[in-house]
mmCIF file of C-alpha atoms in Angstrom:
data_model
loop_
_atom_site.group_PDB
_atom_site.id
_atom_site.type_symbol
_atom_site.label_atom_id
_atom_site.label_comp_id
_atom_site.label_asym_id
_atom_site.label_seq_id
_atom_site.Cartn_x
_atom_site.Cartn_y
_atom_site.Cartn_z
ATOM 1 C CA UNK A 6 65.491 130.252 140.557
ATOM 2 C CA UNK A 7 64.145 128.613 137.403
ATOM 3 C CA UNK A 8 65.107 124.921 137.461
ATOM 4 C CA UNK A 9 66.128 124.903 133.786
ATOM 5 C CA UNK A 10 68.372 127.940 134.226
ATOM 6 C CA UNK A 11 69.921 126.374 137.324
ATOM 7 C CA UNK A 12 70.567 123.065 135.503
ATOM 8 C CA UNK A 13 72.234 124.824 132.560
ATOM 9 C CA UNK A 14 74.295 127.010 134.907
ATOM 10 C CA UNK A 15 75.506 123.970 136.869
ATOM 11 C CA UNK A 16 76.427 122.153 133.663
ATOM 12 C CA UNK A 17 78.378 125.173 132.345
ATOM 13 C CA UNK A 18 80.251 125.659 135.613
ATOM 14 C CA UNK A 19 81.250 121.987 135.722
ATOM 15 C CA UNK A 20 82.347 122.120 132.074
ATOM 16 C CA UNK A 21 84.478 125.207 132.762
ATOM 17 C CA UNK A 22 86.039 123.249 135.635
ATOM 18 C CA UNK A 23 87.073 120.657 133.007
ATOM 19 C CA UNK A 24 84.649 118.016 134.259
ATOM 20 C CA UNK A 25 83.836 115.521 131.496
ATOM 21 C CA UNK A 26 80.877 116.755 129.455
ATOM 22 C CA UNK A 27 78.848 113.585 130.072
ATOM 23 C CA UNK A 28 79.284 113.880 133.843
ATOM 24 C CA UNK A 29 78.466 117.602 133.733
ATOM 25 C CA UNK A 30 75.349 116.917 131.669
ATOM 26 C CA UNK A 31 74.056 114.228 134.031
ATOM 27 C CA UNK A 32 74.777 116.236 137.181
ATOM 28 C CA UNK A 33 73.138 119.333 135.692
ATOM 29 C CA UNK A 34 70.046 117.389 134.628
ATOM 30 C CA UNK A 35 69.648 115.660 137.997
ATOM 31 C CA UNK A 36 70.213 118.933 139.842
ATOM 32 C CA UNK A 37 67.585 120.665 137.715
ATOM 33 C CA UNK A 38 65.039 117.965 138.447
ATOM 34 C CA UNK A 39 65.673 118.099 142.188
ATOM 35 C CA UNK A 40 65.503 121.897 142.227
ATOM 36 C CA UNK A 41 62.139 121.664 140.440
ATOM 37 C CA UNK A 42 60.847 119.506 143.290
ATOM 38 C CA UNK A 43 60.890 116.179 141.463
ATOM 39 C CA UNK A 44 61.960 112.974 143.143
ATOM 40 C CA UNK A 45 65.214 111.326 142.127
ATOM 41 C CA UNK A 46 63.352 108.506 140.401
ATOM 42 C CA UNK A 47 61.158 110.912 138.432
ATOM 43 C CA UNK A 48 64.211 112.991 137.482
ATOM 44 C CA UNK A 49 66.079 109.984 136.110
ATOM 45 C CA UNK A 50 62.989 108.838 134.207
ATOM 46 C CA UNK A 51 62.564 112.298 132.684
ATOM 47 C CA UNK A 52 66.245 112.335 131.727
ATOM 48 C CA UNK A 53 65.949 108.963 129.980
ATOM 49 C CA UNK A 54 62.777 110.004 128.185
ATOM 50 C CA UNK A 55 64.468 113.195 127.052
ATOM 51 C CA UNK A 56 67.273 111.248 125.439
ATOM 52 C CA UNK A 57 64.735 109.016 123.741
ATOM 53 C CA UNK A 58 65.711 107.203 120.564
ATOM 54 C CA UNK A 59 68.808 109.387 120.170
ATOM 55 C CA UNK A 60 70.429 108.207 123.392
ATOM 56 C CA UNK A 61 73.023 106.097 121.596
ATOM 57 C CA UNK A 62 73.977 108.963 119.326
ATOM 58 C CA UNK A 63 74.145 111.478 122.164
ATOM 59 C CA UNK A 64 76.313 109.344 124.413
ATOM 60 C CA UNK A 65 78.526 108.208 121.526
ATOM 61 C CA UNK A 66 79.294 111.775 120.506
ATOM 62 C CA UNK A 67 79.784 112.831 124.115
ATOM 63 C CA UNK A 68 82.547 110.265 124.671
ATOM 64 C CA UNK A 69 84.589 111.325 121.625
ATOM 65 C CA UNK A 70 86.853 113.441 123.800
ATOM 66 C CA UNK A 71 88.350 110.391 125.479
ATOM 67 C CA UNK A 72 89.329 108.878 122.131
ATOM 68 C CA UNK A 73 90.700 112.222 120.938
ATOM 69 C CA UNK A 74 92.916 112.588 124.004
ATOM 70 C CA UNK A 75 94.237 109.042 123.528
ATOM 71 C CA UNK A 76 95.206 109.788 119.931
ATOM 72 C CA UNK A 77 96.809 113.089 120.893
ATOM 73 C CA UNK A 78 98.884 111.495 123.670
ATOM 74 C CA UNK A 79 100.132 108.779 121.323
ATOM 75 C CA UNK A 80 102.158 111.298 119.286
ATOM 76 C CA UNK A 81 101.066 109.617 116.064
ATOM 77 C CA UNK A 82 100.216 112.876 114.294
ATOM 78 C CA UNK A 83 103.580 114.467 115.057
ATOM 79 C CA UNK A 84 105.438 111.327 114.026
ATOM 80 C CA UNK A 85 103.569 111.296 110.721
ATOM 81 C CA UNK A 86 104.338 114.977 110.119
ATOM 82 C CA UNK A 87 108.038 114.546 110.952
ATOM 83 C CA UNK A 88 108.306 111.556 108.635
ATOM 84 C CA UNK A 89 106.590 113.391 105.789
ATOM 85 C CA UNK A 90 108.823 116.439 106.231
ATOM 86 C CA UNK A 91 111.917 114.229 106.190
ATOM 87 C CA UNK A 92 110.748 112.645 102.936
ATOM 88 C CA UNK A 93 110.143 116.069 101.412
ATOM 89 C CA UNK A 94 113.648 117.173 102.350
ATOM 90 C CA UNK A 95 115.202 114.185 100.575
ATOM 91 C CA UNK A 96 113.174 114.430 97.371
ATOM 92 C CA UNK A 97 113.349 116.745 94.390
ATOM 93 C CA UNK A 98 110.272 118.449 93.000
ATOM 94 C CA UNK A 99 108.416 116.155 90.629
ATOM 95 C CA UNK A 100 106.956 112.675 90.648
ATOM 96 C CA UNK A 101 108.435 111.777 94.044
ATOM 97 C CA UNK A 102 106.888 114.821 95.740
ATOM 98 C CA UNK A 103 103.582 114.142 93.989
ATOM 99 C CA UNK A 104 103.749 110.665 95.477
ATOM 100 C CA UNK A 105 104.128 112.155 98.962
ATOM 101 C CA UNK A 106 101.118 114.392 98.310
ATOM 102 C CA UNK A 107 98.981 111.395 97.353
ATOM 103 C CA UNK A 108 100.326 109.473 100.351
ATOM 104 C CA UNK A 109 99.144 112.214 102.716
ATOM 105 C CA UNK A 110 95.782 112.396 100.937
ATOM 106 C CA UNK A 111 95.391 108.622 101.193
ATOM 107 C CA UNK A 112 96.275 108.582 104.897
ATOM 108 C CA UNK A 113 93.843 111.400 105.690
ATOM 109 C CA UNK A 114 91.128 109.612 103.730
ATOM 110 C CA UNK A 115 91.790 106.335 105.541
ATOM 111 C CA UNK A 116 91.743 108.029 108.949
ATOM 112 C CA UNK A 117 88.510 109.881 108.122
ATOM 113 C CA UNK A 118 86.783 106.689 106.989
ATOM 114 C CA UNK A 119 88.048 104.780 110.015
ATOM 115 C CA UNK A 120 86.732 107.500 112.322
ATOM 116 C CA UNK A 121 83.205 106.629 111.212
ATOM 117 C CA UNK A 122 83.201 102.858 110.934
ATOM 118 C CA UNK A 123 86.201 101.345 112.761
ATOM 119 C CA UNK A 124 87.328 103.678 115.556
ATOM 120 C CA UNK A 125 84.237 105.827 116.243
ATOM 121 C CA UNK A 126 85.839 109.193 117.017
ATOM 122 C CA UNK A 127 84.077 111.139 114.228
ATOM 123 C CA UNK A 128 85.543 114.638 113.731
ATOM 124 C CA UNK A 129 87.613 114.558 116.927
ATOM 125 C CA UNK A 130 90.728 113.514 114.978
ATOM 126 C CA UNK A 131 90.834 116.670 112.817
ATOM 127 C CA UNK A 132 92.345 119.126 115.350
ATOM 128 C CA UNK A 133 94.836 116.443 116.377
ATOM 129 C CA UNK A 134 96.008 115.152 113.001
ATOM 130 C CA UNK A 135 95.650 118.084 110.598
ATOM 131 C CA UNK A 136 97.473 120.980 112.401
ATOM 132 C CA UNK A 137 100.812 119.106 112.603
ATOM 133 C CA UNK A 138 100.562 118.504 108.841
ATOM 134 C CA UNK A 139 99.846 122.117 107.853
ATOM 135 C CA UNK A 140 103.522 123.007 107.562
ATOM 136 C CA UNK A 141 104.210 119.885 105.489
ATOM 137 C CA UNK A 142 101.251 120.596 103.196
ATOM 138 C CA UNK A 143 102.487 124.171 102.713
ATOM 139 C CA UNK A 144 105.938 122.872 101.773
ATOM 140 C CA UNK A 145 104.291 120.540 99.252
ATOM 141 C CA UNK A 146 102.049 123.319 97.860
ATOM 142 C CA UNK A 147 99.017 121.169 98.617
ATOM 143 C CA UNK A 148 95.727 122.985 98.133
ATOM 144 C CA UNK A 149 93.933 122.978 101.471
ATOM 145 C CA UNK A 150 90.609 122.928 99.639
ATOM 146 C CA UNK A 151 91.586 119.485 98.362
ATOM 147 C CA UNK A 152 92.263 118.353 101.920
ATOM 148 C CA UNK A 153 88.857 119.698 102.953
ATOM 149 C CA UNK A 154 87.177 117.694 100.159
ATOM 150 C CA UNK A 155 89.018 114.516 101.175
ATOM 151 C CA UNK A 156 88.045 114.914 104.826
ATOM 152 C CA UNK A 157 84.428 115.673 103.901
ATOM 153 C CA UNK A 158 84.182 112.552 101.769
ATOM 154 C CA UNK A 159 85.761 110.366 104.435
ATOM 155 C CA UNK A 160 83.507 111.717 107.159
ATOM 156 C CA UNK A 161 80.175 111.782 105.339
ATOM 157 C CA UNK A 162 80.083 109.010 102.731
ATOM 158 C CA UNK A 163 80.856 106.018 105.012
ATOM 159 C CA UNK A 164 78.476 107.506 107.600
ATOM 160 C CA UNK A 165 75.546 107.555 105.173
ATOM 161 C CA UNK A 166 76.368 104.393 103.201
ATOM 162 C CA UNK A 167 78.026 101.740 105.380
ATOM 163 C CA UNK A 168 75.850 100.313 108.189
ATOM 164 C CA UNK A 169 78.809 99.965 110.565
ATOM 165 C CA UNK A 170 79.839 102.207 113.472
ATOM 166 C CA UNK A 171 78.219 105.625 113.264
ATOM 167 C CA UNK A 172 76.778 104.562 109.926
ATOM 168 C CA UNK A 173 74.908 101.769 111.671
ATOM 169 C CA UNK A 174 73.517 104.245 114.201
ATOM 170 C CA UNK A 175 72.391 106.644 111.487
ATOM 171 C CA UNK A 176 70.989 104.114 109.009
ATOM 172 C CA UNK A 177 69.427 101.585 111.376
ATOM 173 C CA UNK A 178 68.637 103.451 114.588
ATOM 174 C CA UNK A 179 67.665 106.810 113.101
ATOM 175 C CA UNK A 180 66.736 106.556 109.414
ATOM 176 C CA UNK A 181 64.995 103.174 109.379
ATOM 177 C CA UNK A 182 63.554 103.706 112.851
ATOM 178 C CA UNK A 183 61.955 107.002 111.794
ATOM 179 C CA UNK A 184 60.546 105.430 108.628
ATOM 180 C CA UNK A 185 58.961 102.632 110.660
ATOM 181 C CA UNK A 186 57.686 105.120 113.251
ATOM 182 C CA UNK A 187 55.804 106.961 110.517
ATOM 183 C CA UNK A 188 53.921 103.829 109.486
ATOM 184 C CA UNK A 189 56.013 102.826 106.457
ATOM 185 C CA UNK A 190 57.122 99.188 106.238
ATOM 186 C CA UNK A 191 60.897 99.214 105.724
ATOM 187 C CA UNK A 192 61.508 95.554 106.519
ATOM 188 C CA UNK A 193 62.656 94.744 102.977
ATOM 189 C CA UNK A 194 64.584 97.950 102.404
ATOM 190 C CA UNK A 195 68.321 97.729 101.704
ATOM 191 C CA UNK A 196 69.788 100.915 103.127
ATOM 192 C CA UNK A 197 73.047 100.499 101.219
ATOM 193 C CA UNK A 198 71.161 100.184 97.944
ATOM 194 C CA UNK A 199 69.010 103.197 98.781
ATOM 195 C CA UNK A 200 72.026 105.336 99.639
ATOM 196 C CA UNK A 201 74.206 104.105 96.754
ATOM 197 C CA UNK A 202 73.305 106.990 94.428
ATOM 198 C CA UNK A 203 74.207 109.844 96.836
ATOM 199 C CA UNK A 204 77.354 107.959 97.848
ATOM 200 C CA UNK A 205 78.321 107.636 94.179
ATOM 201 C CA UNK A 206 77.791 111.377 93.777
ATOM 202 C CA UNK A 207 80.159 112.009 96.700
ATOM 203 C CA UNK A 208 82.741 109.712 95.107
ATOM 204 C CA UNK A 209 82.520 111.558 91.792
ATOM 205 C CA UNK A 210 82.974 114.849 93.603
ATOM 206 C CA UNK A 211 86.076 113.527 95.372
ATOM 207 C CA UNK A 212 87.637 112.320 92.112
ATOM 208 C CA UNK A 213 86.949 115.648 90.430
ATOM 209 C CA UNK A 214 88.553 117.513 93.343
ATOM 210 C CA UNK A 215 91.648 115.290 93.379
ATOM 211 C CA UNK A 216 92.324 114.968 89.658
ATOM 212 C CA UNK A 217 90.855 118.170 88.187
ATOM 213 C CA UNK A 218 89.800 121.055 90.437
ATOM 214 C CA UNK A 219 92.765 121.157 92.834
ATOM 215 C CA UNK A 220 95.291 118.977 91.027
ATOM 216 C CA UNK A 221 97.803 121.789 90.374
ATOM 217 C CA UNK A 222 98.178 122.708 94.017
ATOM 218 C CA UNK A 223 98.470 126.133 95.570
ATOM 219 C CA UNK A 224 101.429 128.158 96.777
ATOM 220 C CA UNK A 225 101.423 129.211 100.426
ATOM 221 C CA UNK A 226 103.751 131.609 102.183
ATOM 222 C CA UNK A 227 105.236 129.664 105.067
ATOM 223 C CA UNK A 228 105.539 132.892 107.034
ATOM 224 C CA UNK A 229 101.756 133.130 107.160
ATOM 225 C CA UNK A 230 101.527 129.963 109.253
ATOM 226 C CA UNK A 231 100.511 131.173 112.693
ATOM 227 C CA UNK A 232 102.771 130.961 115.693
ATOM 228 C CA UNK A 233 100.436 128.398 117.254
ATOM 229 C CA UNK A 234 100.742 126.153 114.215
ATOM 230 C CA UNK A 235 104.542 126.447 114.251
ATOM 231 C CA UNK A 236 104.688 125.487 117.918
ATOM 232 C CA UNK A 237 102.317 122.590 117.334
ATOM 233 C CA UNK A 238 104.339 121.126 114.449
ATOM 234 C CA UNK A 239 107.547 121.009 116.562
ATOM 235 C CA UNK A 240 109.839 120.961 113.525
ATOM 236 C CA UNK A 241 109.914 124.653 112.550
#
């Protein structure tokens, strides 16, 4: 059997058995090397060389599941959704409800930014935090396109502008490292200054989405929320 095919097959089987993806990847790679007739030392060396300069990124992304599970088990998303729904039930349509809309937008933005630079979980928070809020956002007539714009800004802009967390990996260990590897002296380059213009463009896009494009909201039929979403929210 081809060693590569065997390694991929082993990794897939272990993943289907709910073995952590990092463990499945390592076992599959080592198994493939041994099947190919390589020694254990040569297999490990080949594995390390294959990861190369992106090892930090690969392993960081691979461990996101552990953070995601911790957030899900905390019940924070459901508590937030229940609190927001209670506030909606006590308020009349108008300025108070608009305040709740902006509160949800602000919280989602803060979580998205934190997922890049403070608690490095990247996009793993989305399926844990957003689904419990879908029913609340429908009750508030919040345009989901606005939510998508807020999440996109929070996930991308800090990543490409702030040299902290995943931003530090991207700017220092990937961008600057590749520039230096191609023979360009980047010792005096300020990455934040270089990325300020695209980050400003992202900010302008966010402001336009919040205050102009999707300001008026959108009406959703609550009956169209899927059964899975209703079960997940726990308050329907």
